[in-house]
Tab-separated table of C-alpha atoms in Angstrom:
chain	number	residue	atom	x	y	z
A	1	MET	CA	23.239	46.710	104.272
A	2	SER	CA	24.258	46.224	100.632
A	3	THR	CA	23.401	48.212	97.526
A	4	VAL	CA	22.441	47.055	94.045
A	5	VAL	CA	22.525	49.381	91.039
A	6	GLY	CA	20.766	49.393	87.675
A	7	ILE	CA	17.194	48.922	86.469
A	8	HIS	CA	17.188	45.114	86.234
A	9	ALA	CA	18.938	44.393	89.531
A	10	VAL	CA	16.816	46.898	91.429
A	11	GLN	CA	13.595	45.471	89.976
A	12	LEU	CA	14.535	41.921	90.997
A	13	ALA	CA	15.374	42.994	94.545
A	14	LEU	CA	12.150	44.997	94.864
A	15	GLU	CA	10.081	42.069	93.600
A	16	ALA	CA	11.742	39.919	96.272
A	17	ARG	CA	10.727	42.589	98.839
A	18	ALA	CA	14.344	43.011	99.889
A	19	GLY	CA	14.461	46.786	99.357
A	20	VAL	CA	15.009	49.247	102.198
A	21	CYS	CA	15.564	52.505	100.329
A	22	LEU	CA	15.313	53.260	96.612
A	23	THR	CA	17.427	56.142	95.334
A	24	VAL	CA	16.303	57.694	92.043
A	25	ARG	CA	18.178	60.392	90.138
A	26	GLU	CA	16.888	63.936	90.223
A	27	GLY	CA	14.969	65.413	87.294
A	28	LYS	CA	12.373	63.945	84.951
A	29	LEU	CA	12.109	60.133	85.154
A	30	ASN	CA	11.740	57.807	82.208
A	31	GLY	CA	9.124	55.052	82.106
A	32	ARG	CA	11.297	52.318	83.611
A	33	GLN	CA	12.469	54.526	86.456
A	34	GLN	CA	8.916	55.597	87.211
A	35	SER	CA	7.724	51.986	87.267
A	36	LEU	CA	10.383	51.186	89.881
A	37	VAL	CA	9.174	54.111	91.995
A	38	GLU	CA	5.628	52.770	91.805
A	39	LEU	CA	6.797	49.256	92.673
A	40	ALA	CA	8.734	50.574	95.678
A	41	GLN	CA	5.682	52.521	96.836
A	42	SER	CA	3.474	49.435	96.579
A	43	ILE	CA	5.688	47.451	98.973
A	44	GLY	CA	6.394	50.284	101.392
A	45	CYS	CA	10.042	50.807	100.422
A	46	ARG	CA	11.450	54.238	101.265
A	47	ILE	CA	12.266	56.461	98.248
A	48	LYS	CA	14.626	59.382	97.912
A	49	ARG	CA	15.938	61.510	95.052
A	50	GLY	CA	19.649	62.118	94.598
A	51	GLN	CA	22.895	61.134	92.886
A	52	VAL	CA	23.309	57.443	92.119
A	53	GLY	CA	27.080	56.925	92.148
A	54	ARG	CA	29.152	56.449	89.026
A	55	GLY	CA	29.634	53.925	86.275
A	56	GLU	CA	27.546	52.407	83.490
A	57	LEU	CA	24.860	50.912	85.741
A	58	ALA	CA	24.664	54.058	87.861
A	59	SER	CA	23.870	55.961	84.655
A	60	GLN	CA	20.524	54.142	84.644
A	61	GLY	CA	19.614	56.431	87.518
A	62	VAL	CA	18.508	53.997	90.242
A	63	SER	CA	20.076	52.186	93.169
A	64	LEU	CA	18.568	50.211	96.014
A	65	GLU	CA	19.740	49.601	99.539
A	66	ILE	CA	18.744	46.043	100.413
A	67	ARG	CA	18.562	43.791	103.417
A	68	PRO	CA	21.205	41.044	103.388
A	69	PRO	CA	19.662	37.854	101.954
A	70	ALA	CA	18.815	35.256	104.591
A	71	VAL	CA	21.049	32.192	104.845
A	72	ARG	CA	18.969	29.176	105.828
A	73	SER	CA	19.954	26.241	108.013
A	74	GLU	CA	20.330	22.534	107.307
A	75	GLN	CA	17.173	21.903	109.352
A	76	GLU	CA	15.228	24.229	107.063
A	77	LEU	CA	16.551	22.286	104.073
A	78	LYS	CA	15.363	19.012	105.614
A	79	ALA	CA	11.945	20.561	106.190
A	80	GLN	CA	11.745	21.569	102.530
A	81	LEU	CA	12.789	18.090	101.404
A	82	ALA	CA	10.061	16.562	103.580
A	83	GLY	CA	7.379	18.591	101.818
A	84	GLU	CA	5.319	17.684	98.805
A	85	PHE	CA	6.938	18.603	95.500
A	86	ALA	CA	6.778	17.547	91.876
A	87	SER	CA	10.389	18.069	90.834
A	88	GLN	CA	13.136	19.753	92.832
A	89	LEU	CA	16.412	21.240	91.600
A	90	TYR	CA	19.324	22.110	93.869
A	91	LEU	CA	22.698	23.651	93.119
A	92	VAL	CA	25.539	22.509	95.388
A	93	LEU	CA	28.722	24.607	95.445
A	94	ASP	CA	31.718	22.591	96.645
A	95	GLY	CA	34.745	24.736	97.467
A	96	VAL	CA	33.716	27.819	95.475
A	97	THR	CA	35.531	30.492	97.493
A	98	ASP	CA	35.465	33.535	95.212
A	99	PRO	CA	32.547	35.831	96.160
A	100	ARG	CA	32.068	37.020	92.583
A	101	ASN	CA	31.825	33.470	91.286
A	102	PHE	CA	29.392	32.758	94.116
A	103	GLY	CA	27.291	35.745	93.112
A	104	ALA	CA	27.319	34.753	89.447
A	105	CYS	CA	26.206	31.221	90.368
A	106	LEU	CA	23.353	32.681	92.424
A	107	ARG	CA	22.301	34.712	89.406
A	108	SER	CA	22.214	31.600	87.209
A	109	ALA	CA	20.367	29.685	89.931
A	110	ALA	CA	17.666	32.340	90.164
A	111	SER	CA	17.393	32.576	86.370
A	112	PHE	CA	16.719	28.845	86.009
A	113	GLY	CA	14.375	28.465	88.987
A	114	VAL	CA	16.661	26.509	91.312
A	115	ASP	CA	14.864	25.532	94.529
A	116	GLY	CA	17.930	26.024	96.701
A	117	VAL	CA	21.665	26.711	96.581
A	118	ILE	CA	23.634	24.645	99.095
A	119	VAL	CA	27.054	25.672	100.420
A	120	ALA	CA	29.280	24.405	103.198
A	121	ARG	CA	29.822	26.522	106.298
A	122	ASP	CA	33.609	26.309	105.868
A	123	HIS	CA	35.760	26.751	102.759
A	124	SER	CA	33.009	28.574	100.879
A	125	ALA	CA	32.680	32.128	99.625
A	126	PRO	CA	30.907	34.492	102.008
A	127	LEU	CA	27.623	36.093	101.037
A	128	ASN	CA	29.240	39.514	101.186
A	129	GLU	CA	28.675	42.730	99.255
A	130	ALA	CA	30.799	41.559	96.307
A	131	ALA	CA	28.699	38.401	95.941
A	132	ILE	CA	25.420	40.288	96.304
A	133	LYS	CA	26.420	42.912	93.737
A	134	THR	CA	27.537	40.278	91.235
A	135	ALA	CA	24.240	38.448	91.706
A	136	SER	CA	22.494	41.646	90.500
A	137	GLY	CA	19.466	41.269	92.737
A	138	ALA	CA	19.197	37.495	92.321
A	139	ALA	CA	20.594	36.752	95.790
A	140	SER	CA	17.243	37.810	97.223
A	141	LEU	CA	15.308	35.479	94.907
A	142	VAL	CA	16.900	32.093	95.582
A	143	LYS	CA	17.048	30.138	98.853
A	144	ILE	CA	20.592	29.717	100.175
A	145	TYR	CA	21.266	26.852	102.575
A	146	GLN	CA	24.438	26.580	104.647
A	147	VAL	CA	25.355	23.115	105.937
A	148	VAL	CA	28.086	21.830	108.238
A	149	ASN	CA	29.033	18.718	106.249
A	150	LEU	CA	28.450	18.750	102.502
A	151	ALA	CA	28.929	15.009	101.994
A	152	ARG	CA	26.417	14.232	104.740
A	153	CYS	CA	23.990	16.707	103.168
A	154	LEU	CA	24.244	14.882	99.852
A	155	ASP	CA	23.364	11.639	101.648
A	156	THR	CA	20.280	13.390	103.028
A	157	LEU	CA	19.280	14.594	99.567
A	158	LYS	CA	19.605	11.075	98.192
A	159	LYS	CA	17.420	9.658	100.975
A	160	HIS	CA	14.711	12.057	99.831
A	161	GLY	CA	14.846	10.850	96.233
A	162	VAL	CA	17.218	13.456	94.801
A	163	TRP	CA	19.743	12.279	92.210
A	164	VAL	CA	23.193	13.814	92.697
A	165	VAL	CA	25.022	14.831	89.509
A	166	GLY	CA	28.652	15.911	89.924
A	167	THR	CA	30.524	17.874	87.267
A	168	VAL	CA	34.035	16.648	86.478
A	169	LEU	CA	36.341	16.584	83.479
A	170	GLU	CA	37.554	12.981	83.600
A	171	ASP	CA	35.867	9.574	84.010
A	172	SER	CA	32.485	11.043	83.202
A	173	GLN	CA	29.741	10.944	80.612
A	174	PRO	CA	28.375	13.853	78.597
A	175	LEU	CA	25.830	15.865	80.529
A	176	THR	CA	23.436	15.639	77.580
A	177	GLU	CA	23.299	11.816	77.897
A	178	ILE	CA	22.084	11.850	81.522
A	179	ASP	CA	18.381	11.890	82.371
A	180	LEU	CA	17.970	15.147	84.288
A	181	LYS	CA	14.187	15.343	84.420
A	182	GLY	CA	13.714	14.131	88.005
A	183	ASN	CA	14.793	15.568	91.368
A	184	ILE	CA	18.359	16.722	90.774
A	185	ALA	CA	21.193	18.161	92.842
A	186	LEU	CA	23.858	19.584	90.546
A	187	VAL	CA	27.294	19.714	92.193
A	188	VAL	CA	29.961	22.068	90.875
A	189	GLY	CA	33.416	22.663	92.316
A	190	ALA	CA	36.190	25.217	92.217
A	191	GLU	CA	37.907	25.711	88.871
A	192	GLU	CA	41.342	24.685	90.130
A	193	SER	CA	40.511	21.564	92.136
A	194	GLY	CA	36.960	20.599	91.134
A	195	ILE	CA	34.686	18.706	93.496
A	196	ARG	CA	36.347	16.969	96.436
A	197	GLN	CA	36.768	13.195	96.648
A	198	LYS	CA	34.224	12.753	99.466
A	199	THR	CA	31.728	14.746	97.435
A	200	ARG	CA	32.508	12.796	94.288
A	201	GLU	CA	31.878	9.480	96.055
A	202	ARG	CA	28.299	10.569	96.836
A	203	CYS	CA	27.428	11.369	93.220
A	204	ASP	CA	25.041	9.110	91.347
A	205	PHE	CA	26.347	10.429	88.035
A	206	LEU	CA	29.555	12.173	86.977
A	207	ALA	CA	28.995	14.521	84.063
A	208	ALA	CA	31.061	16.703	81.768
A	209	ILE	CA	29.998	19.491	79.439
A	210	PRO	CA	30.701	18.378	75.856
A	211	CYS	CA	33.055	20.903	74.282
A	212	PRO	CA	35.886	20.759	71.708
A	213	TYR	CA	38.554	22.149	74.046
A	214	PRO	CA	37.888	20.822	77.569
A	215	ASP	CA	41.456	21.565	78.727
A	216	LEU	CA	40.717	25.296	78.591
A	217	SER	CA	38.309	24.841	81.538
A	218	LEU	CA	35.170	26.926	81.865
A	219	ASN	CA	34.680	29.437	84.637
A	220	VAL	CA	32.581	27.800	87.369
A	221	SER	CA	29.711	30.249	86.965
A	222	VAL	CA	29.675	29.754	83.171
A	223	ALA	CA	29.697	25.979	83.601
A	224	THR	CA	26.881	26.261	86.140
A	225	GLY	CA	24.752	28.255	83.712
A	226	ILE	CA	25.298	25.720	80.923
A	227	CYS	CA	24.402	22.775	83.169
A	228	LEU	CA	21.272	24.454	84.524
A	229	TYR	CA	20.207	25.272	80.969
A	230	GLU	CA	20.532	21.608	79.968
A	231	ILE	CA	18.489	20.500	82.984
A	232	ASN	CA	15.729	22.956	82.082
A	233	ARG	CA	15.911	21.991	78.399
A	234	GLN	CA	15.283	18.352	79.255
A	235	ARG	CA	12.413	19.247	81.535
């Protein structure tokens, strides 16, 4: 089990029906705390009163023990691709090995309505407690698919009419000049090495975020948020 802390994160996890036990501070509750209690009651989540750890988020007086988010298979991804949909958006993480960056990317993915986050089975960050905490409840809201071979998965996406957009610094065009309104798989890589060559070869477009100082390099989760914003802006 993992635990998320703070009003916003707890609310997201409860809405995703991932809560096992809600802990609420002792004493008189404010309106937001009381609304979380009522939400937990409505979905059958256990509730107890007591101390909620330490720190700034803990001072909000609520924490939630949650079930680990489900990691879905490549077959489940294929089943989703075979369904009827108007416009799909996937986030593909290539070589992102830091759990906190993984969690932050999940948070951005959930915020922008991504239909699935795709990671490789090997050389990827685990969905551990650090990732779940950084996601602040969002890990329970977005579908996470784990595949054996990322390059092969991109081929599958393309066969189902999904355009693959890779993010790189060199030999690319500005993200804002690419038509991102259709079915899109956004591929981001680790900050140090970027996306791998085999992944790059599968991309229909190579994009860069226009910025005055590209050599400074954006954190992968920040870059992911910017790219997902641009996709949603165009749509």
